[in-house]
Short mmCIF file of C-alpha atoms in Angstrom, two decimals:
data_model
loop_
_atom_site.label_atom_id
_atom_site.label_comp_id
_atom_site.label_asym_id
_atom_site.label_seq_id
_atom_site.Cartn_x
_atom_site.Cartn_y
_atom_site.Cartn_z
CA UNK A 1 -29.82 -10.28 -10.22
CA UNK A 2 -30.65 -7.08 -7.98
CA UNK A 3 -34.24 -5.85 -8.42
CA UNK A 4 -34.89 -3.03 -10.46
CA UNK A 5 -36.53 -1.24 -7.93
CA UNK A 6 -33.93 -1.68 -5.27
CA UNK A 7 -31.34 -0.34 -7.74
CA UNK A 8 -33.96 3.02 -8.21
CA UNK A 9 -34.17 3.71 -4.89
CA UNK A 10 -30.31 3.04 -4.40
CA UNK A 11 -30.31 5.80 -7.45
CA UNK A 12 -32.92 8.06 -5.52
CA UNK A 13 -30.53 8.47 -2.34
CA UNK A 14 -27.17 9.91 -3.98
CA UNK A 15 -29.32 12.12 -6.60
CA UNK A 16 -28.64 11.82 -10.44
CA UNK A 17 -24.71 12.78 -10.41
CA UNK A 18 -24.47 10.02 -7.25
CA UNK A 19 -24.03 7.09 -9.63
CA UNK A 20 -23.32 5.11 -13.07
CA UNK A 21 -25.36 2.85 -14.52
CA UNK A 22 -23.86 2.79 -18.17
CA UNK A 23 -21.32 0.29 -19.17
CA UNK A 24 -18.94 2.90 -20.40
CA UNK A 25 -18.67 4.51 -17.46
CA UNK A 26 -18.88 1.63 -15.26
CA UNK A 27 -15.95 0.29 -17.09
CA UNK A 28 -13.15 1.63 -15.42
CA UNK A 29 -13.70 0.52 -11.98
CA UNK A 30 -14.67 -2.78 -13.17
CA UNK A 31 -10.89 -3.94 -13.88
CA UNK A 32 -7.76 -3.82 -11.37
CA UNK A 33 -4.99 -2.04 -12.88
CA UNK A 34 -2.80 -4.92 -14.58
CA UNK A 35 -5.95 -6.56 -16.19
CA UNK A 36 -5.97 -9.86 -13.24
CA UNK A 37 -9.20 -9.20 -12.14
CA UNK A 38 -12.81 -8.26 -13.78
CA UNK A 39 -16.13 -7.85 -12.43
CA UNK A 40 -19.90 -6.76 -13.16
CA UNK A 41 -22.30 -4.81 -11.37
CA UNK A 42 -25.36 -2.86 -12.67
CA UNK A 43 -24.64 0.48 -10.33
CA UNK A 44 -21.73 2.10 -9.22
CA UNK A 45 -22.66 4.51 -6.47
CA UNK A 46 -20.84 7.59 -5.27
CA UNK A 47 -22.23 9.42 -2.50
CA UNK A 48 -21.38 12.61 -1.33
CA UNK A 49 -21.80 12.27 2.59
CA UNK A 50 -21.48 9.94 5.45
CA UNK A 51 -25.52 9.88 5.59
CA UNK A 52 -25.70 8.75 2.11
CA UNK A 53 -23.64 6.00 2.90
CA UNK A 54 -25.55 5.04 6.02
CA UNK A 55 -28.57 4.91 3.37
CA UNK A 56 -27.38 2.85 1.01
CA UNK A 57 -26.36 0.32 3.25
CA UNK A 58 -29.37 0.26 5.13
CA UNK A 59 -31.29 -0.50 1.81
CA UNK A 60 -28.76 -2.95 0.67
CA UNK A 61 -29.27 -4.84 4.24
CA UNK A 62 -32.81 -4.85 4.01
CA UNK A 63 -32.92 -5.89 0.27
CA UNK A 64 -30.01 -8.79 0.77
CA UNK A 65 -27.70 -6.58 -1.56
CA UNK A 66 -23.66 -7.03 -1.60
CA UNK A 67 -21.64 -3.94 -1.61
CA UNK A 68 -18.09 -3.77 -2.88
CA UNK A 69 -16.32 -0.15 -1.44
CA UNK A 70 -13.61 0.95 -4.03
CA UNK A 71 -11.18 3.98 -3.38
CA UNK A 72 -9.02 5.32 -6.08
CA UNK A 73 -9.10 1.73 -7.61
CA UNK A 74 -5.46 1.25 -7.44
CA UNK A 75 -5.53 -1.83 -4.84
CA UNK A 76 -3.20 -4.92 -6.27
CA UNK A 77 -4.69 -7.74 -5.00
CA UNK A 78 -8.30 -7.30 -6.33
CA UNK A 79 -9.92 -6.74 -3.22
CA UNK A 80 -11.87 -3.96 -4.57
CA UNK A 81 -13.20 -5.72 -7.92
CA UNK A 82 -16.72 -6.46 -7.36
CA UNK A 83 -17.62 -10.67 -8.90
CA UNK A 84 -18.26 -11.55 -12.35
CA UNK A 85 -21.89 -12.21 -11.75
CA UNK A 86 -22.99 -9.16 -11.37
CA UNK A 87 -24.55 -9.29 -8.04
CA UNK A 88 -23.31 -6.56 -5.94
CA UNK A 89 -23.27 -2.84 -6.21
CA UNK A 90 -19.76 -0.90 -6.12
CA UNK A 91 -19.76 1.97 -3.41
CA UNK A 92 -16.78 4.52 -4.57
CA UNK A 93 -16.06 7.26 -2.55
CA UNK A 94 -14.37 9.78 -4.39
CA UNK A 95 -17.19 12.23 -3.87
CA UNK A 96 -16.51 12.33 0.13
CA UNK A 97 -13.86 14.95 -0.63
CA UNK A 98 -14.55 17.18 2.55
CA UNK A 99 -11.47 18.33 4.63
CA UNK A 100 -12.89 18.53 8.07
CA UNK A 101 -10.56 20.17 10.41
CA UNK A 102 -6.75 21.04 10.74
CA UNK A 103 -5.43 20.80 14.12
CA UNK A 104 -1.75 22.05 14.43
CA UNK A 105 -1.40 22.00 18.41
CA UNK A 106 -3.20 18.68 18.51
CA UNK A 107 -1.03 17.57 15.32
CA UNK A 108 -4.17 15.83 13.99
CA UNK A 109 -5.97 16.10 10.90
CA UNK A 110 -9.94 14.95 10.07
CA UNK A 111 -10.63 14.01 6.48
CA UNK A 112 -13.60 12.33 4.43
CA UNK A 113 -11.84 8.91 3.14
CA UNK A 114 -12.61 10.25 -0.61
CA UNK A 115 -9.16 12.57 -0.49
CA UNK A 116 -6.60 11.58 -2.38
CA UNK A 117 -3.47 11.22 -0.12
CA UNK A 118 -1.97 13.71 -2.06
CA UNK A 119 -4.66 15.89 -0.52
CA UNK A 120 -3.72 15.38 2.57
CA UNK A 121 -0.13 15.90 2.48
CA UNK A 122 -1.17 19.26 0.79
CA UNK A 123 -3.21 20.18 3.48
CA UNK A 124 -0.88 18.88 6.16
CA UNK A 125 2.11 21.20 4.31
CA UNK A 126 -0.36 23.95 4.55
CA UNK A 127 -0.13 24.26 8.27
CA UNK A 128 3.28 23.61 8.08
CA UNK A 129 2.59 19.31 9.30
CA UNK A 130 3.95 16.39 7.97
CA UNK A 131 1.34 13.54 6.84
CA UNK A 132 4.43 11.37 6.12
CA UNK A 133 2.14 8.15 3.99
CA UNK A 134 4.01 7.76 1.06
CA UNK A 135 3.14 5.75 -2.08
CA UNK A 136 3.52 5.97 -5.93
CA UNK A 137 -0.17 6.27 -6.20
CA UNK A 138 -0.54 8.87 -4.04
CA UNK A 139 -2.34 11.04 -6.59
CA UNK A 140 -5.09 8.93 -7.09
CA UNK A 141 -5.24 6.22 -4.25
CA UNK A 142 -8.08 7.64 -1.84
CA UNK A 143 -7.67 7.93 2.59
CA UNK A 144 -10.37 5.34 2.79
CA UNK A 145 -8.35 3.03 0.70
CA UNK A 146 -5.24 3.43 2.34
CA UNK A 147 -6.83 3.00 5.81
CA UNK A 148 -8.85 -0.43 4.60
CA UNK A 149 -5.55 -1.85 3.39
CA UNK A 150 -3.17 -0.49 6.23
CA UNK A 151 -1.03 1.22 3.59
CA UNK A 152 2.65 1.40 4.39
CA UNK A 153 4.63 2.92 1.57
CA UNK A 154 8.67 4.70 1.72
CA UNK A 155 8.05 5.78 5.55
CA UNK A 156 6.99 3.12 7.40
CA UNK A 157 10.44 2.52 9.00
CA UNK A 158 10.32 6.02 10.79
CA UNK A 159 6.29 6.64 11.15
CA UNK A 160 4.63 3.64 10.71
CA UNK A 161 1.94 2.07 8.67
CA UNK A 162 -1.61 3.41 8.58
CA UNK A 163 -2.52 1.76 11.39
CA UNK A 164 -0.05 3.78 13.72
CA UNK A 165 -0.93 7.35 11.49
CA UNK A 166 -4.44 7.28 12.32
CA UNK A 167 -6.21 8.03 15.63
CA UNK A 168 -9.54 7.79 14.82
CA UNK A 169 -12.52 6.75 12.57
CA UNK A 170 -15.97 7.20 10.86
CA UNK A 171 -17.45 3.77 10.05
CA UNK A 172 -20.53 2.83 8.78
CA UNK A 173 -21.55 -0.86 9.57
CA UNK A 174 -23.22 -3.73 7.25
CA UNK A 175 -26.70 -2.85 8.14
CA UNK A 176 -26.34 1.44 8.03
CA UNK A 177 -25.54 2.02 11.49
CA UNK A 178 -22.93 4.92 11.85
CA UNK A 179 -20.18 4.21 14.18
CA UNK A 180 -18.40 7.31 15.19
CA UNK A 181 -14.54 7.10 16.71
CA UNK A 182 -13.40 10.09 15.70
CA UNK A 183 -11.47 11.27 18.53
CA UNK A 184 -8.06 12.72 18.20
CA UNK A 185 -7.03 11.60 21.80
CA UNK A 186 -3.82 10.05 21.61
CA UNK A 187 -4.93 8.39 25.52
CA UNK A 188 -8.30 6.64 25.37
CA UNK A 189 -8.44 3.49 27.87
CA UNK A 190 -12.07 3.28 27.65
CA UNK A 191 -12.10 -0.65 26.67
CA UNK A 192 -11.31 -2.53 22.89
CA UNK A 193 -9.47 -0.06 20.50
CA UNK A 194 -12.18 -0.40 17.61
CA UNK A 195 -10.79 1.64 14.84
CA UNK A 196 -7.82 -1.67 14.62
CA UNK A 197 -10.88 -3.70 13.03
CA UNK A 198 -11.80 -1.70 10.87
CA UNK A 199 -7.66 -0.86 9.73
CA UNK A 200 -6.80 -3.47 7.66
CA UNK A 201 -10.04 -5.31 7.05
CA UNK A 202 -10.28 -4.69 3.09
CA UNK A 203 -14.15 -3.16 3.45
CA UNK A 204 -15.22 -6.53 4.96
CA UNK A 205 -16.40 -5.33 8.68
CA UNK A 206 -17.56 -2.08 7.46
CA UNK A 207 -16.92 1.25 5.20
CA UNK A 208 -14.26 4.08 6.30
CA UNK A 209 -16.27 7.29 5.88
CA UNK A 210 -13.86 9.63 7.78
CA UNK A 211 -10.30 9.55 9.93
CA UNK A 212 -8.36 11.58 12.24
CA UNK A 213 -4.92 10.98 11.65
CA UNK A 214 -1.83 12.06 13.11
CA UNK A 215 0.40 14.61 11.64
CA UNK A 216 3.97 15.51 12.83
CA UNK A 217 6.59 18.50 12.30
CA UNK A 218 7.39 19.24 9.19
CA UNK A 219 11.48 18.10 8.79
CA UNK A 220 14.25 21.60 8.53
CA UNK A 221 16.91 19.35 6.44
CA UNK A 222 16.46 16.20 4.26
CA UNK A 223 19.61 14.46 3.09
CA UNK A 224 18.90 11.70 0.30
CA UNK A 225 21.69 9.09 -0.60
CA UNK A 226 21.99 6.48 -3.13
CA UNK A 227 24.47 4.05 -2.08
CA UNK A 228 26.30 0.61 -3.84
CA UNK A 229 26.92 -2.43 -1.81
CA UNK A 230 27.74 -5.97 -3.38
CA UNK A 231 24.81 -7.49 -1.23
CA UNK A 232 21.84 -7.65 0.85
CA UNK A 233 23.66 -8.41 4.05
CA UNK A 234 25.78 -5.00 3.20
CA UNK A 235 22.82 -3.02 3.15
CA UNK A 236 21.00 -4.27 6.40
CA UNK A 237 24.53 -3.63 8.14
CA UNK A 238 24.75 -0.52 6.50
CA UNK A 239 21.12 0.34 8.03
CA UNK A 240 22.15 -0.58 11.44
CA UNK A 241 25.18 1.83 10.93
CA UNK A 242 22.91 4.75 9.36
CA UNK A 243 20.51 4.49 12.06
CA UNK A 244 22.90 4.52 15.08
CA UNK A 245 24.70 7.33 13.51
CA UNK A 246 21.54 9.87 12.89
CA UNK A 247 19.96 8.67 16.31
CA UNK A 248 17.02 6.58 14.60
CA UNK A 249 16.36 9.54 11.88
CA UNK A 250 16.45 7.27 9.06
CA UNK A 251 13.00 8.07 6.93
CA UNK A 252 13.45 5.41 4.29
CA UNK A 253 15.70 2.98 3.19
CA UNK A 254 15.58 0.97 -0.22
CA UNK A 255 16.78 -1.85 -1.65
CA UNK A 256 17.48 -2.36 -5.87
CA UNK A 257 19.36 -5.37 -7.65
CA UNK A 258 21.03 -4.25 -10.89
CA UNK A 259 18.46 -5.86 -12.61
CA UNK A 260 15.88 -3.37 -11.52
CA UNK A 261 18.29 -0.37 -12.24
CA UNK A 262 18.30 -1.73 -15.77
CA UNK A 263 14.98 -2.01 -16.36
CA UNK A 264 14.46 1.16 -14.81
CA UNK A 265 16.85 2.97 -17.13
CA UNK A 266 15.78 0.76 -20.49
CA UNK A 267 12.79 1.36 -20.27
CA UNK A 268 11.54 4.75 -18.16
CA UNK A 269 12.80 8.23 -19.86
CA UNK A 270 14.42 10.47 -17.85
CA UNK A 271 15.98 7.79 -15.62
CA UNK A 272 19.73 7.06 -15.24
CA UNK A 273 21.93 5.29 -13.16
CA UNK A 274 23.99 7.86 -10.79
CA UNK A 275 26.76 5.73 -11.01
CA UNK A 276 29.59 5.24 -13.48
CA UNK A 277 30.11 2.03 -12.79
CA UNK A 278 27.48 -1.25 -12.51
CA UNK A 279 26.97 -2.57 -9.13
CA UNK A 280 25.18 -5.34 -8.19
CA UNK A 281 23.21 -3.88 -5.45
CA UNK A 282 22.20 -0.24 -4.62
CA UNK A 283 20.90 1.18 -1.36
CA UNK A 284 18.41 4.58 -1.45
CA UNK A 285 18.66 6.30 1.85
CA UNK A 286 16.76 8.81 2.96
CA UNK A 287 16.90 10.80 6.48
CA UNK A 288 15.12 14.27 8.01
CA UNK A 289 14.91 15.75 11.23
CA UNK A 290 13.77 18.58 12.59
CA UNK A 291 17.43 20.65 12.72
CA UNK A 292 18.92 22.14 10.00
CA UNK A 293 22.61 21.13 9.75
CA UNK A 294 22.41 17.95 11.90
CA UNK A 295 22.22 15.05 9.36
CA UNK A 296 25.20 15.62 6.46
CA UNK A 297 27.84 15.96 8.75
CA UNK A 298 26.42 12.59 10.19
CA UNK A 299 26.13 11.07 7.08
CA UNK A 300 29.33 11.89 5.53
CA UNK A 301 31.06 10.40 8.80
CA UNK A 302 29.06 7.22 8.32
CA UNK A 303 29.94 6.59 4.38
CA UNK A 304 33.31 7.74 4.51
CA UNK A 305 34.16 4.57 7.49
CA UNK A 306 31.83 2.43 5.40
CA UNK A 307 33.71 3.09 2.55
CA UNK A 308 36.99 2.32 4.38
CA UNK A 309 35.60 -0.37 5.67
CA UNK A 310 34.35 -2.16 2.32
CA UNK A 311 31.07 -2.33 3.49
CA UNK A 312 29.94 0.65 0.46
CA UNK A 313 31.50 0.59 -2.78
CA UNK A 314 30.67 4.21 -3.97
CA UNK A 315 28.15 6.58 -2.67
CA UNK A 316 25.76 9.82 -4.00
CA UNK A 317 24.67 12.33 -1.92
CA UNK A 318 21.53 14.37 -3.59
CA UNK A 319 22.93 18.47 -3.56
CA UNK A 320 19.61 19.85 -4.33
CA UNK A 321 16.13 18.99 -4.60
CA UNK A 322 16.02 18.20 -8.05
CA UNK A 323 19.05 15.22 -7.77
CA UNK A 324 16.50 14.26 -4.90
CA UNK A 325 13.38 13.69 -6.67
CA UNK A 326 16.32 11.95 -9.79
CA UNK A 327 17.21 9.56 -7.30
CA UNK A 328 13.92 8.78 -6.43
CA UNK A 329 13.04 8.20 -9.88
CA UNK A 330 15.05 5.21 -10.12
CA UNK A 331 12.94 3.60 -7.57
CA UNK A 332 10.20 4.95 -8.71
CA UNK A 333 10.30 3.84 -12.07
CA UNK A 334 10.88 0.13 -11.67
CA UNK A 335 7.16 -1.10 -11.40
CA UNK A 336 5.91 0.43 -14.61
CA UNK A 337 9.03 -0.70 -16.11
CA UNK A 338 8.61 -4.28 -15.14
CA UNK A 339 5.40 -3.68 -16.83
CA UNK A 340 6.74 -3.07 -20.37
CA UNK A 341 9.31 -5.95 -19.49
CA UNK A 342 6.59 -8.50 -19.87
CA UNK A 343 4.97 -11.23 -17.33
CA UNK A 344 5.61 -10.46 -13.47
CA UNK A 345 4.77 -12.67 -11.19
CA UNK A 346 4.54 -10.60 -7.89
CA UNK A 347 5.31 -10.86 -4.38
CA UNK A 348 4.45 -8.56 -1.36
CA UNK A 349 5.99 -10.09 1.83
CA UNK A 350 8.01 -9.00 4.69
CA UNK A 351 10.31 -11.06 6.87
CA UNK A 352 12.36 -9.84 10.08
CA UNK A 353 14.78 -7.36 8.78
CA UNK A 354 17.39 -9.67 9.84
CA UNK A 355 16.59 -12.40 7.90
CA UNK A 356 15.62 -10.23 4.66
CA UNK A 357 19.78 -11.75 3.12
CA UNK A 358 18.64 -15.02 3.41
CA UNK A 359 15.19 -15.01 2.56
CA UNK A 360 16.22 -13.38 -0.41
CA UNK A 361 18.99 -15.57 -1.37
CA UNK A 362 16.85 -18.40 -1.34
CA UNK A 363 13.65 -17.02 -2.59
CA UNK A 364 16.10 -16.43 -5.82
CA UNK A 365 16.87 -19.90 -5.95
CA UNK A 366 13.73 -21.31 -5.63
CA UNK A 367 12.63 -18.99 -8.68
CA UNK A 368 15.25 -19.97 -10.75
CA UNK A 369 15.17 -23.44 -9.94
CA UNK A 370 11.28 -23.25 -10.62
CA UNK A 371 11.02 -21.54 -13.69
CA UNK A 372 14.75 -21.80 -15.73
CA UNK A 373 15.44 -18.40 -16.94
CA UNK A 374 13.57 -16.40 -14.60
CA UNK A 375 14.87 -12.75 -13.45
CA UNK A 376 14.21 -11.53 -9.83
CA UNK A 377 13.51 -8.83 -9.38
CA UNK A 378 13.57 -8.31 -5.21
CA UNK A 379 13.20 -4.61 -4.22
CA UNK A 380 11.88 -2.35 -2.19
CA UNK A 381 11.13 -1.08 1.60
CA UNK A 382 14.29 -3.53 3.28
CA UNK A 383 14.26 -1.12 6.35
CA UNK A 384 11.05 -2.31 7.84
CA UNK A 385 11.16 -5.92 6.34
CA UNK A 386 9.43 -5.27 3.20
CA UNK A 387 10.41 -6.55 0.10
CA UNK A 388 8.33 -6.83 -3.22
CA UNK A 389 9.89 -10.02 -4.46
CA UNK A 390 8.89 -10.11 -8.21
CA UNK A 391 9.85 -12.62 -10.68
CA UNK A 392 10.40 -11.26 -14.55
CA UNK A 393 9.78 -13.92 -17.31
CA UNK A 394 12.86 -15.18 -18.81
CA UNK A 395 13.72 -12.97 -21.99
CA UNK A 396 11.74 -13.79 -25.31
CA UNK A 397 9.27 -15.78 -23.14
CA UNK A 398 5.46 -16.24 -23.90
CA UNK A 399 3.83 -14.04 -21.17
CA UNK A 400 0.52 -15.41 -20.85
CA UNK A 401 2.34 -19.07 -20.31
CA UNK A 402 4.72 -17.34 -17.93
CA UNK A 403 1.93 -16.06 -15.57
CA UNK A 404 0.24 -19.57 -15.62
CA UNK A 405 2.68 -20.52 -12.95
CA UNK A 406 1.31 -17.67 -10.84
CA UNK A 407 -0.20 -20.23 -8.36
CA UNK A 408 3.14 -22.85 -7.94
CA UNK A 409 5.43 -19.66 -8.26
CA UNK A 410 3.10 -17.87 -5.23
CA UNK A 411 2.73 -21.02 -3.03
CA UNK A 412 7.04 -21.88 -3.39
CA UNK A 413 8.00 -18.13 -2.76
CA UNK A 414 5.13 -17.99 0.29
CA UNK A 415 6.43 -21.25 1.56
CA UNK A 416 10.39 -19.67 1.98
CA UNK A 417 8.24 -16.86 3.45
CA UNK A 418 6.89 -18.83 6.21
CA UNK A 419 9.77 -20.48 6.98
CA UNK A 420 11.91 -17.35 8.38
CA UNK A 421 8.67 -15.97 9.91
CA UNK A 422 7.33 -13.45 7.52
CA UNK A 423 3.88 -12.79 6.36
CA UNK A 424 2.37 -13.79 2.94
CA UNK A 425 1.43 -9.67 2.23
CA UNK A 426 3.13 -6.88 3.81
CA UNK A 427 1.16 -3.82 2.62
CA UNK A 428 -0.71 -4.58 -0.07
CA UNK A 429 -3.35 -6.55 1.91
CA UNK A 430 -5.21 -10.23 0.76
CA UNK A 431 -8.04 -9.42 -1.64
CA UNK A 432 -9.17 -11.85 -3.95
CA UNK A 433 -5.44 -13.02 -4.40
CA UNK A 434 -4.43 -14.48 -1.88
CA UNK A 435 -7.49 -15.69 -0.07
CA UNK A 436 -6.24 -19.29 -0.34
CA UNK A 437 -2.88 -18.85 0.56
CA UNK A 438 -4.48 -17.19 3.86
CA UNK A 439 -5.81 -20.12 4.70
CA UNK A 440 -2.56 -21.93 4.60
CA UNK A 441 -0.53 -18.98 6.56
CA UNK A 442 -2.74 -17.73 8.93
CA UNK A 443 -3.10 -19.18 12.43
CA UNK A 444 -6.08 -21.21 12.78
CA UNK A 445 -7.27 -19.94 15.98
CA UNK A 446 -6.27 -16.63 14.38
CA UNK A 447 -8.78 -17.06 11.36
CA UNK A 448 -11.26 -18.71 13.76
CA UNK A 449 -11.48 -15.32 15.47
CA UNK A 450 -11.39 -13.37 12.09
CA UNK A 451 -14.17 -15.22 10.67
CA UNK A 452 -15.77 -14.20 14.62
CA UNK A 453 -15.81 -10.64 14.05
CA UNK A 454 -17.24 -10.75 10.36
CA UNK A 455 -19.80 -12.57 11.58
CA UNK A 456 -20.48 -10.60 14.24
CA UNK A 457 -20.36 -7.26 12.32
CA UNK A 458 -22.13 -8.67 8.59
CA UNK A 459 -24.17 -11.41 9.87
CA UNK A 460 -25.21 -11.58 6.35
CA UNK A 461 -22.01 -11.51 4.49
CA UNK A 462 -22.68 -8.22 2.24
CA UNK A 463 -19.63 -6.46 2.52
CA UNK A 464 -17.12 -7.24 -0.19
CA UNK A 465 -17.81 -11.01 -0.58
CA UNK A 466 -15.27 -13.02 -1.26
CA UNK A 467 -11.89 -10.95 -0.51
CA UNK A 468 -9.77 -11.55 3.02
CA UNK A 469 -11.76 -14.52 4.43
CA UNK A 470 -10.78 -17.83 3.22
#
């Protein structure tokens, strides 16, 4: 248990609308999302300011206190779900709202890591930029978040992840200590590029406070696309065709069996299938650039050979804004709606976009072969090797006995993973989930020099124990 008096003088440094200390209002950041992971803690701390944060963690190093940093609370691997025992304090930053500078010529923007990237698009639109991070949670999930997790989201195949959107950082370390890279130089050969710890690392090394991040021009014409191949090799030769014929100006490019479509449309309102026809697979394209007038007559060259050639079986193009965001919706909608399906047992990996056809073909097999009855459901980001490769319990089943093959499910689908060279988690990072599996992925000498860092940076092993490391 924490002393009493360390939690009151936690309590003394963020005032009294800084933290919670009743169970009710605790609650909520207690519990991930889909109910897989509780915790306890006795405060939940919310400063306002990058000083406040250095306080707190200078009392929590001197009092041996564990510190779990949350963001919008919308992580999916639990890495920001403090223990059951009750032994660390939860440090959310949705207080650390401050917009710090706009910097159009530079193309840079400096936030507080308690905006919602929502925010920051709106402030990046404002000066007529581009923060191009896209993800369904964008309303709530915070900067700090995204940074600690190396979100990638719709856009990764033309921007990048986080990692490549952000130039610098504000980073306060285990014992208080503020670290300050927050440079907007695009050119700094001054030694180790330190903001790539701190990227990725879950709020194990230390806490995002702040980032300068890149922003880019804001796109004249944006053609969206919703496209029907029979397969998965279609649609990565249909990418290779889309992005030779726009010049690389591809911004996203999905993936969707016809079993996602139709839980999409069963079970989302507002959602329908564009087409009149079923098709087994369906491709979501979307391109920009900076010229108005450039990309349809591109695009309309490129469907009407692929069409001819039998590589695309029928094709929408979006005539407004409006069909747009109803394409979108269809992709949009199939997480919740695998919700009200039942059980999912889920899957965030990425193999060379190459291999994504036969990683998925026998990923399938494996599933179904595992668990008789199961429905795949593999979709998502197939332009930059992404693919959330989710497994649906077979109809009428018993959820909860469904999801107790989470583990042998995880380590058969991880194990096809491996073996055409993908990673275990593409964007959605390690957490308390797959901590284990880590340890069976990861390069030894790899980990050896992970676990170097955390020990050189929290000695003492207070921030967010237990997630990442194995």
């Amino acid at each position: 248990m924490i002393d009493p008096g360390t939690l009151d003088a936690l309590k003394q440094i963020v005032g009294p609308n800084g933290y919670w200390d009743r169970p009710e209002d605790m609650a909520p950041r207690l519990v991930e999302g889909r109910g897989l992971y509780r915790g306890a803690t006795p405060l939940v701390l919310r400063p306002a300011s990058t000083p406040e944060v250095s306080r707190i963690m200078e009392a929590c190093h001197s009092a041996r206190v564990p510190v779990v940093p949350q963001g919008g609370n919308t992580g999916m691997v639990g890495g920001q779900i403090p223990s059951a025992d009750g032994t660390a304090i939860v440090l959310g930053l949705d207080r650390m709202t401050t917009l710090r500078s706009v910097d159009p010529l530079n193309n840079t923007i400096a936030v507080d890591a308690g905006l919602t990237l929502q925010q920051v698009q709106d402030a990046a639109r404002q000066a007529d930029r581009l923060f191009p991070l896209s993800l369904g949670a964008e309303g709530t999930c915070l900067i700090g978040g995204n940074l600690a997790t190396n979100a990638g989201g719709t856009a990764v195949l033309r921007y990048g992840n986080m990692r490549e959107l952000t130039l610098g950082l504000e980073v306060v370390l285990a014992d208080g200590r503020v670290l300050d890279l927050m440079t907007g130089l695009r050119k700094d050969n001054t030694g180790y590029d330190l903001k790539d710890l701190f990227i990725g690392s879950e709020g194990t090394l230390g806490i995002i406070t702040g980032a300068v991040l890149k922003l880019f021009p804001r796109p004249r014409e944006t053609e969206t696309l919703m496209v029907a191949v029979a397969s998965p090799q279609a649609a990565v030769d249909l990418l290779a065709r889309a992005q030779a014929a726009t010049g690389g100006q591809i911004t996203a490019f999905e993936i969707m069996p016809r079993f996602a479509v139709e839980l999409a449309t069963t079970h989302m309102d507002g959602v329908r299938d564009p087409f009149g026809a079923p098709h087994p697979w369906i491709a979501l394209i979307e391109a920009s650039s900076g010229h108005a007038g450039s990309l349809r007559p591109a695009l309309e060259g490129l469907i009407a050979l692929a069409l001819d050639d039998g590589l695309v079986r029928d094709a929408v193009r979006a005539e407004s804004l409006d069909q747009a965001a109803a394409l979108w919706a269809v992709r949009e909608a199939i997480p919740p709606a695998q919700k009200k399906e039942g059980g999912s047992i889920k899957h965030d990996v990425s193999v060379p976009v190459s291999a994504m056809p036969a990683f998925i073909g026998e990923a399938t097999t494996v599933a179904e072969s595992l668990i008789p009855g199961a429905r795949v459901c593999a979709f998502g980001h197939i332009g930059d090797g992404n693919v959330h490769f989710n497994v649906s319990q077979p109809a009428g089943a018993d959820r909860d006995e469904f999801l107790a093959h989470w583990d042998a499910m995880q380590t058969a689908i991880h194990a096809v993973v491996a073996a055409h060279g993908g990673a275990i988690s593409a964007e959605h990072g390690i957490g308390q989930m797959k901590r284990h599996a880590l340890a069976q992925h990861k390069n030894p000498v790899a980990l050896d020099t992970m676990k170097a860092i955390k020990q050189a940076l929290d000695p003492l092993g207070l921030l967010n124990p237990g997630k990442l490391l194995p």
